[in-house]
Short mmCIF file of C-alpha atoms and ligand atoms in Angstrom, two decimals:
data_model
loop_
_atom_site.label_atom_id
_atom_site.label_comp_id
_atom_site.label_asym_id
_atom_site.label_seq_id
_atom_site.Cartn_x
_atom_site.Cartn_y
_atom_site.Cartn_z
CA MET P 1 34.39 -3.94 -24.22
CA ASP P 2 31.27 -5.60 -22.94
CA ASP P 3 28.51 -3.01 -23.29
CA ARG P 4 26.64 -4.52 -20.40
CA SER P 5 29.46 -4.10 -17.90
CA PRO P 6 29.83 -0.40 -17.00
CA LEU P 7 26.93 -0.23 -14.58
CA PRO P 8 27.17 1.70 -11.33
CA ALA P 9 27.42 -0.62 -8.33
CA ALA P 10 23.91 -1.60 -7.23
CA PRO P 11 23.04 -0.92 -3.61
CA ALA P 12 22.73 -3.99 -1.43
CA ALA P 13 19.44 -5.82 -1.92
CA PRO P 14 16.87 -4.68 0.66
CA ASP P 15 15.81 -7.34 3.17
CA SER P 16 12.23 -7.06 1.95
CA LEU P 17 13.23 -8.36 -1.50
CA LEU P 18 15.58 -11.01 -0.18
CA ARG P 19 12.87 -12.30 2.13
CA LEU P 20 10.36 -12.49 -0.71
CA ALA P 21 12.80 -14.25 -3.04
CA ARG P 22 13.71 -16.77 -0.32
CA ARG P 23 10.07 -17.54 0.26
CA LEU P 24 9.64 -18.09 -3.45
CA ALA P 25 12.66 -20.40 -3.58
CA ALA P 26 11.35 -22.36 -0.58
CA ASP P 27 7.94 -22.75 -2.24
CA VAL P 28 9.59 -24.04 -5.41
CA GLU P 29 11.67 -26.50 -3.42
CA ALA P 30 8.63 -27.74 -1.53
CA GLY P 31 6.58 -27.87 -4.74
CA ARG P 32 3.88 -25.85 -3.00
CA PRO P 33 3.11 -22.41 -4.47
CA GLN P 34 1.70 -19.71 -2.19
CA ARG P 35 -2.07 -19.91 -1.97
CA GLY P 36 -4.85 -17.89 -0.37
CA PRO P 37 -8.60 -18.33 -0.13
CA ALA P 38 -10.67 -18.63 -3.32
CA PHE P 39 -13.19 -15.80 -3.70
CA GLU P 40 -15.63 -14.10 -6.04
CA ILE P 41 -15.69 -10.59 -7.47
CA ASP P 42 -19.03 -8.90 -8.20
CA VAL P 43 -18.99 -7.71 -11.83
CA GLN P 44 -20.48 -4.37 -10.73
CA ARG P 45 -17.02 -3.46 -9.49
CA TYR P 46 -16.05 -2.91 -13.11
CA LEU P 47 -19.27 -1.25 -14.25
CA ASP P 48 -20.62 0.97 -11.46
CA PRO P 49 -20.17 4.68 -12.35
CA GLN P 50 -20.36 5.70 -8.69
CA ARG P 51 -17.51 3.43 -7.71
CA PHE P 52 -15.57 4.72 -10.69
CA ALA P 53 -16.07 8.34 -9.56
CA GLY P 54 -14.76 7.37 -6.11
CA GLU P 55 -11.70 5.68 -7.59
CA LEU P 56 -10.94 8.72 -9.73
CA ALA P 57 -11.22 10.99 -6.68
CA VAL P 58 -8.76 8.80 -4.74
CA MET P 59 -6.29 8.84 -7.64
CA ARG P 60 -6.53 12.61 -8.02
CA ARG P 61 -5.59 13.01 -4.39
CA GLY P 62 -2.31 11.21 -5.15
CA PRO P 63 0.48 10.60 -4.98
CA VAL P 64 0.64 9.21 -8.50
CA ILE P 65 3.74 8.65 -10.61
CA LEU P 66 3.56 11.15 -13.47
CA ALA P 67 6.82 10.47 -15.29
CA HIS P 68 10.34 9.16 -15.00
CA GLY P 69 12.77 11.99 -14.27
CA SER P 70 14.62 11.41 -17.56
CA GLN P 71 11.47 12.27 -19.50
CA LEU P 72 11.66 15.91 -18.42
CA PRO P 73 14.83 17.77 -19.51
CA VAL P 74 16.41 20.64 -17.61
CA SER P 75 14.70 23.83 -18.84
CA GLY P 76 11.89 21.77 -20.22
CA ARG P 77 8.17 21.08 -20.06
CA LEU P 78 5.86 18.10 -20.35
CA ALA P 79 2.08 18.38 -20.71
CA LEU P 80 0.07 15.40 -19.46
CA ASP P 81 -3.70 14.94 -19.49
CA ARG P 82 -4.28 12.67 -16.51
CA LEU P 83 -7.39 11.75 -14.52
CA GLY P 84 -9.39 14.38 -16.40
CA LEU P 85 -6.94 17.12 -15.39
CA PRO P 86 -4.67 19.13 -17.72
CA LEU P 87 -1.31 18.85 -15.94
CA LEU P 88 1.97 20.48 -16.82
CA LEU P 89 5.36 19.46 -15.47
CA THR P 90 8.33 21.77 -15.85
CA ARG P 91 11.98 21.50 -14.84
CA ASP P 92 13.68 24.82 -14.29
CA ALA P 93 17.27 25.71 -15.19
CA GLY P 94 18.35 24.59 -11.71
CA GLY P 95 16.88 21.11 -12.28
CA VAL P 96 13.94 21.53 -9.91
CA VAL P 97 10.63 19.98 -11.04
CA HIS P 98 7.37 21.95 -10.70
CA GLY P 99 3.76 20.86 -11.14
CA HIS P 100 1.09 23.20 -12.55
CA TYR P 101 -2.25 23.12 -14.22
CA ASN P 102 -1.86 23.60 -17.94
CA VAL P 103 -4.30 26.49 -17.87
CA CYS P 104 -3.53 30.19 -18.40
CA ARG P 105 -4.58 32.49 -15.57
CA HIS P 106 -5.84 35.16 -17.96
CA ARG P 107 -8.79 33.63 -19.79
CA GLY P 108 -8.07 29.98 -19.34
CA MET P 109 -6.26 28.99 -22.53
CA ARG P 110 -4.45 25.66 -22.58
CA MET P 111 -0.80 26.59 -22.30
CA VAL P 112 1.05 23.62 -23.85
CA GLU P 113 -0.12 20.87 -26.20
CA ALA P 114 0.23 17.26 -25.01
CA GLY P 115 3.10 15.31 -26.52
CA PRO P 116 6.72 14.57 -25.78
CA ALA P 117 8.65 16.91 -23.52
CA ALA P 118 10.27 19.96 -25.09
CA ALA P 119 13.01 22.36 -24.07
CA CYS P 120 11.92 25.92 -23.35
CA ARG P 121 13.08 29.00 -21.44
CA ASN P 122 9.60 30.02 -20.30
CA LEU P 123 5.91 29.38 -21.03
CA VAL P 124 4.07 31.75 -23.36
CA CYS P 125 0.31 31.61 -23.76
CA ARG P 126 -0.64 31.64 -27.43
CA TYR P 127 -3.85 33.59 -26.89
CA HIS P 128 -2.69 36.98 -25.55
CA GLY P 129 0.95 36.30 -24.90
CA TRP P 130 1.16 36.19 -21.10
CA VAL P 131 4.54 34.81 -20.04
CA TYR P 132 5.29 32.49 -17.10
CA GLY P 133 8.63 31.32 -15.77
CA LEU P 134 9.33 27.58 -15.50
CA ASP P 135 8.59 27.92 -11.79
CA GLY P 136 5.07 29.01 -12.81
CA ARG P 137 5.40 32.67 -11.82
CA LEU P 138 3.71 35.20 -14.07
CA THR P 139 6.57 37.28 -15.49
CA GLY P 140 5.11 39.18 -18.43
CA VAL P 141 1.75 40.76 -19.28
CA ARG P 142 1.23 42.81 -22.42
CA HIS P 143 -0.54 46.12 -21.69
CA ARG P 144 -0.04 45.59 -17.99
CA ASP P 145 -1.85 48.88 -17.27
CA ALA P 146 -5.10 47.36 -18.58
CA PHE P 147 -5.30 45.15 -15.46
CA ASP P 148 -5.66 45.84 -11.76
CA GLU P 149 -4.78 42.78 -9.63
CA LEU P 150 -2.84 40.02 -11.33
CA PRO P 151 -2.42 36.39 -10.21
CA ALA P 152 1.03 35.40 -8.97
CA GLY P 153 1.29 32.52 -11.40
CA LEU P 154 -0.14 29.24 -12.69
CA ARG P 155 -2.07 27.08 -10.28
CA ALA P 156 0.50 24.79 -8.71
CA PHE P 157 0.16 21.26 -7.37
CA PRO P 158 2.80 19.50 -5.27
CA VAL P 159 5.40 17.28 -6.93
CA VAL P 160 8.55 15.62 -5.68
CA GLU P 161 11.29 13.82 -7.57
CA ARG P 162 12.42 10.71 -5.70
CA HIS P 163 13.91 7.37 -6.68
CA GLY P 164 14.16 8.58 -10.28
CA LEU P 165 10.42 9.21 -10.52
CA ILE P 166 8.22 12.31 -10.48
CA TRP P 167 5.37 11.91 -8.01
CA GLY P 168 2.45 14.33 -7.91
CA TRP P 169 -0.61 15.14 -5.80
CA PRO P 170 -2.73 16.55 -8.67
CA GLU P 171 -5.64 17.82 -6.63
CA ALA P 172 -3.71 19.37 -3.76
CA GLU P 173 -3.09 23.11 -3.94
CA GLY P 174 0.28 24.75 -3.55
CA ARG P 175 3.73 23.24 -3.61
CA GLU P 176 3.94 21.39 -0.31
CA PRO P 177 3.10 17.66 -0.49
CA PRO P 178 0.20 16.91 1.87
CA HIS P 179 2.20 14.04 3.40
CA ALA P 180 5.71 12.62 3.29
CA LEU P 181 6.36 10.15 0.50
CA GLU P 182 8.75 7.79 2.21
CA PRO P 183 6.59 6.47 5.08
CA TRP P 184 3.74 5.99 2.60
CA LEU P 185 6.04 3.93 0.37
CA SER P 186 6.43 1.44 3.22
CA GLY P 187 9.97 0.41 2.34
CA ILE P 188 9.43 0.28 -1.42
CA GLY P 189 11.62 3.38 -1.90
CA ALA P 190 14.75 1.35 -1.09
CA GLU P 191 13.60 -1.30 -3.56
CA LEU P 192 13.22 1.29 -6.34
CA ASP P 193 16.81 2.35 -5.64
CA TYR P 194 17.94 -1.26 -5.79
CA PHE P 195 16.18 -1.65 -9.16
CA GLY P 196 18.31 1.29 -10.34
CA LEU P 197 15.48 3.63 -11.31
CA GLY P 198 17.52 6.69 -10.32
CA ASP P 199 20.31 5.64 -12.72
CA SER P 200 17.94 4.75 -15.55
CA VAL P 201 16.66 6.54 -18.63
CA ALA P 202 13.39 6.15 -20.47
CA PHE P 203 14.28 4.33 -23.69
CA GLY P 204 10.79 3.67 -25.02
CA HIS P 205 7.36 5.04 -24.21
CA TYR P 206 3.94 3.99 -25.48
CA GLU P 207 0.47 5.25 -24.64
CA VAL P 208 -2.87 3.98 -25.88
CA GLU P 209 -6.50 3.93 -24.74
CA ARG P 210 -8.02 0.47 -24.31
CA LYS P 211 -11.65 -0.56 -23.75
CA SER P 212 -11.26 -2.02 -20.30
CA ASN P 213 -11.87 -1.13 -16.70
CA TRP P 214 -8.49 -0.18 -15.27
CA LYS P 215 -8.73 -2.79 -12.49
CA LEU P 216 -8.82 -5.67 -14.97
CA VAL P 217 -5.41 -4.51 -16.17
CA VAL P 218 -4.00 -4.44 -12.64
CA GLU P 219 -5.38 -7.93 -12.07
CA ALA P 220 -3.57 -9.20 -15.18
CA PHE P 221 -0.31 -8.38 -13.39
CA MET P 222 -1.33 -9.85 -10.04
CA GLU P 223 -1.48 -13.51 -10.90
CA ILE P 224 0.61 -15.71 -13.12
CA TYR P 225 -1.92 -18.50 -13.40
CA HIS P 226 -2.56 -17.15 -16.93
CA ILE P 227 1.05 -17.26 -18.16
CA ALA P 228 1.07 -20.87 -19.36
CA SER P 229 -2.12 -20.28 -21.37
CA LEU P 230 -2.37 -16.63 -22.53
CA HIS P 231 1.40 -16.22 -22.96
CA ARG P 232 2.21 -19.76 -24.08
CA ASN P 233 3.84 -18.52 -27.31
CA THR P 234 5.71 -15.57 -25.83
CA ILE P 235 7.00 -15.39 -22.25
CA ASP P 236 5.83 -18.69 -20.79
CA ARG P 237 9.25 -20.22 -21.49
CA PHE P 238 10.84 -17.92 -18.89
CA PHE P 239 8.53 -18.71 -15.98
CA LEU P 240 7.56 -21.56 -13.70
CA ASP P 241 3.89 -22.45 -13.87
CA SER P 242 1.88 -20.47 -11.30
CA VAL P 243 4.65 -19.92 -8.76
CA ALA P 244 4.56 -16.46 -7.21
CA VAL P 245 4.58 -14.86 -3.78
CA SER P 246 3.11 -11.56 -2.76
CA GLU P 247 2.59 -9.54 0.40
CA PRO P 248 1.07 -6.19 1.29
CA ALA P 249 3.43 -3.27 1.83
CA GLY P 250 1.20 -0.55 3.25
CA GLU P 251 -1.27 0.24 0.46
CA HIS P 252 1.01 -1.38 -2.12
CA ILE P 253 1.65 -5.01 -2.98
CA ARG P 254 5.10 -6.38 -3.53
CA SER P 255 5.36 -9.63 -5.40
CA ALA P 256 7.84 -11.93 -7.04
CA VAL P 257 7.24 -14.43 -9.81
CA GLY P 258 9.35 -17.58 -10.14
CA ARG P 259 11.57 -17.88 -13.20
CA ARG P 260 12.71 -21.23 -14.54
CA SER P 261 16.23 -20.99 -13.11
CA LEU P 262 14.76 -21.29 -9.62
CA SER P 263 13.81 -24.86 -10.26
CA GLY P 264 16.48 -27.49 -9.74
CA ARG P 265 18.99 -25.10 -8.12
CA SER P 266 20.80 -26.16 -5.01
CA PRO P 267 19.08 -24.75 -1.89
CA ASP P 268 22.43 -23.28 -0.72
CA ALA P 269 23.18 -21.49 -3.99
CA PRO P 270 22.90 -17.69 -3.70
CA LEU P 271 19.81 -16.21 -5.26
CA ASP P 272 20.15 -14.03 -8.33
CA LEU P 273 17.31 -11.60 -7.66
CA ARG P 274 16.93 -10.28 -11.21
CA ASN P 275 17.24 -13.65 -12.99
CA ASP P 276 15.68 -16.14 -10.58
CA CYS P 277 12.56 -14.07 -10.07
CA THR P 278 10.68 -11.18 -11.62
CA PHE P 279 9.41 -8.59 -9.16
CA THR P 280 6.01 -7.23 -10.15
CA HIS P 281 5.01 -4.55 -7.70
CA TYR P 282 1.68 -2.79 -7.51
CA LEU P 283 2.09 0.76 -6.26
CA PHE P 284 -1.14 2.26 -5.06
CA PRO P 285 -3.17 3.58 -6.75
CA ASN P 286 -2.39 3.00 -10.45
CA THR P 287 1.17 1.82 -11.08
CA ILE P 288 2.66 -1.55 -11.93
CA LEU P 289 6.40 -2.04 -11.96
CA ILE P 290 7.81 -5.09 -13.68
CA VAL P 291 11.48 -5.73 -13.03
CA HIS P 292 12.79 -7.75 -15.98
CA PRO P 293 16.35 -9.18 -15.86
CA ASP P 294 17.94 -6.18 -17.61
CA TYR P 295 15.31 -3.46 -17.77
CA VAL P 296 12.21 -2.21 -15.96
CA SER P 297 8.68 -1.66 -17.27
CA LEU P 298 6.93 1.25 -15.60
CA VAL P 299 3.21 0.97 -16.31
CA THR P 300 0.73 3.61 -15.17
CA LEU P 301 -3.02 3.33 -15.72
CA TRP P 302 -5.18 6.41 -16.27
CA PRO P 303 -8.88 5.58 -16.25
CA THR P 304 -11.14 7.85 -18.30
CA ALA P 305 -14.46 5.94 -17.86
CA PRO P 306 -15.58 2.71 -16.17
CA ASP P 307 -14.82 0.88 -19.43
CA ARG P 308 -11.85 2.91 -20.69
CA VAL P 309 -8.27 3.13 -19.53
CA GLY P 310 -5.26 5.04 -20.74
CA TRP P 311 -2.26 2.71 -20.73
CA SER P 312 1.19 4.25 -20.36
CA HIS P 313 4.31 2.09 -20.52
CA THR P 314 7.83 3.43 -20.15
CA LEU P 315 10.80 1.15 -20.71
CA LEU P 316 13.58 2.10 -18.29
CA ILE P 317 17.12 1.00 -19.08
CA PRO P 318 20.38 1.63 -17.20
CA ALA P 319 21.75 5.02 -18.31
CA ALA P 320 25.17 3.41 -18.76
CA GLN P 321 23.71 1.05 -21.37
CA ASN P 322 21.96 3.71 -23.38
CA ASN P 323 24.40 3.47 -26.29
CA ALA P 324 24.46 2.64 -29.98
CA ALA P 325 25.71 -0.91 -29.43
CA MET P 326 22.73 -1.75 -27.23
CA ARG P 327 20.08 0.16 -29.19
CA GLU P 328 18.87 -2.79 -31.23
CA HIS P 329 18.59 -4.96 -28.14
CA TRP P 330 16.43 -2.39 -26.34
CA GLU P 331 14.29 -1.75 -29.40
CA LYS P 332 13.66 -5.45 -29.81
CA SER P 333 12.92 -5.87 -26.10
CA PHE P 334 10.44 -3.00 -26.14
CA ARG P 335 8.69 -4.27 -29.29
CA LEU P 336 8.34 -7.77 -27.91
CA ILE P 337 7.12 -6.85 -24.46
CA GLU P 338 4.90 -3.90 -25.43
CA GLN P 339 3.33 -5.10 -28.66
CA GLY P 340 3.89 -8.85 -28.55
CA VAL P 341 2.89 -9.40 -24.92
CA PHE P 342 1.14 -6.45 -23.25
CA GLN P 343 -0.98 -5.14 -26.13
CA SER P 344 -1.66 -8.36 -28.04
CA GLU P 345 -2.14 -10.64 -25.07
CA ASP P 346 -2.81 -8.98 -21.67
CA LEU P 347 -4.78 -5.93 -22.82
CA GLU P 348 -6.58 -7.93 -25.49
CA ALA P 349 -7.75 -10.27 -22.72
CA CYS P 350 -8.88 -7.32 -20.56
CA GLU P 351 -10.95 -5.93 -23.44
CA GLY P 352 -12.46 -9.35 -23.98
CA ILE P 353 -13.50 -9.55 -20.33
CA GLN P 354 -14.91 -6.02 -20.32
CA ALA P 355 -17.04 -6.80 -23.38
CA GLY P 356 -18.49 -9.82 -21.58
CA LEU P 357 -19.24 -8.06 -18.30
CA LEU P 358 -22.34 -6.29 -19.57
CA SER P 359 -23.81 -9.44 -21.13
CA GLY P 360 -25.04 -10.73 -17.78
CA ALA P 361 -23.37 -14.09 -18.42
CA ASN P 362 -21.55 -13.70 -15.11
CA GLN P 363 -22.81 -12.04 -11.96
CA ALA P 364 -19.42 -12.65 -10.43
CA LEU P 365 -15.90 -13.60 -11.51
CA HIS P 366 -14.29 -16.56 -9.75
CA CYS P 367 -10.75 -16.34 -8.43
CA GLY P 368 -8.95 -19.46 -7.28
CA ARG P 369 -6.38 -19.93 -4.54
CA LEU P 370 -3.48 -18.95 -6.82
CA GLU P 371 -5.08 -15.57 -7.57
CA HIS P 372 -5.21 -14.36 -3.97
CA ALA P 373 -3.19 -11.14 -4.54
CA ILE P 374 -6.16 -9.80 -6.52
CA GLY P 375 -8.26 -10.08 -3.36
CA GLY P 376 -5.76 -7.94 -1.42
CA PHE P 377 -5.89 -5.28 -4.13
CA HIS P 378 -9.70 -5.05 -3.97
CA ARG P 379 -9.75 -5.05 -0.17
CA GLU P 380 -7.34 -2.11 -0.06
CA TRP P 381 -9.53 -0.18 -2.50
CA ASP P 382 -12.65 -0.97 -0.46
CA ARG P 383 -10.88 0.41 2.58
CA ARG P 384 -9.83 3.60 0.78
CA LEU P 385 -13.27 4.18 -0.77
CA GLY P 386 -14.91 3.53 2.60
CA LEU P 387 -12.61 6.05 4.27
CA ALA P 388 -13.39 8.62 1.58
CA ALA P 389 -17.15 8.06 1.98
CA GLU P 390 -16.79 8.47 5.75
CA ALA P 391 -14.82 11.69 5.36
CA ALA P 392 -17.52 13.06 3.04
CA ARG P 393 -20.29 12.47 5.62
S1 LIG J 1 -5.73 33.30 -22.16
FE1 LIG J 1 -3.61 33.23 -21.88
S2 LIG J 1 -2.92 35.19 -22.31
FE2 LIG J 1 -5.05 35.32 -22.56
FE1 LIG J 2 0.13 -11.41 -18.54
#
């Protein structure tokens, strides 16, 4: 039996992706890659602590993608330190996901150590033994008669599980999301379904802190001008030189990069969306999704300082192909993309840039016409930071 075959039928490709892929194919045929205006970026964008504080505040408001659903088992917990907040995800016996602060209501002890998810029936604080259900409710207090009023449970923040992903609003109180997810996704929800995220499992996961402003990392995924140089020994052989299209989708940016099979094909031949192009979406505020031919890289960025970022990469594979026969293939894929490409090439470059920013060699960074998607990313952030500043006045 072919181990690649038993996949659930994919939903029809959304028009938004078909349109983007057709534009890409037309650009290849015309030999004219999408271009925008050239522009400059002030280096203070990557250094200014005030701007950084504003960015962190926007991210804390959410929604941010905290995990793939498969990373949190039924009757399980997952502690995540994100954006300077100790967060705790749980999934109760009924499969419902809850978001809480990882902080005991008694005298503030950290409830669960960070690390991979674990199965559990409830949450017990190590300090004095208070017990909470997986829905966060306080269910047990030793020497109950020593207390008057007791809190109802852990501080909750809203989470929803959609399109295979767990989205959270870390700073919002309570359990109700402050706004609906779907309109904010601006059509990208249907694309996530098409990419099969709901039928995927997390095969590999890697986290590391790198010495770079988080925006430099986003930028590395927003242009492919660098592929033929930085990635010449790794992934360059899969891609056309500097051919990509992108467009805003609400606060997000959807984009598609041209793969070599696009060149020389007959204009009437049907497009193979996963093999003729690689979708690389930016989901506001801190997520990059790279849709490889047979798996998906979910990258989330968690800034800790203007010059430090926590990198988190989860390799998502079709659940139907999570078997012994395919294991070696997935392990090799993860090793090559995570260590061989992302860590050794992209993030290495970001650290190199960050180290040079303070030297004063450049007052500004220069982006050419092929790097226009980066401009859209910065403009959206300017808009959001401006709105936040206005709201604070
Ligand atoms: S701090 Fe948690 S039980 Fe006392
Ligand atoms: Fe790259």
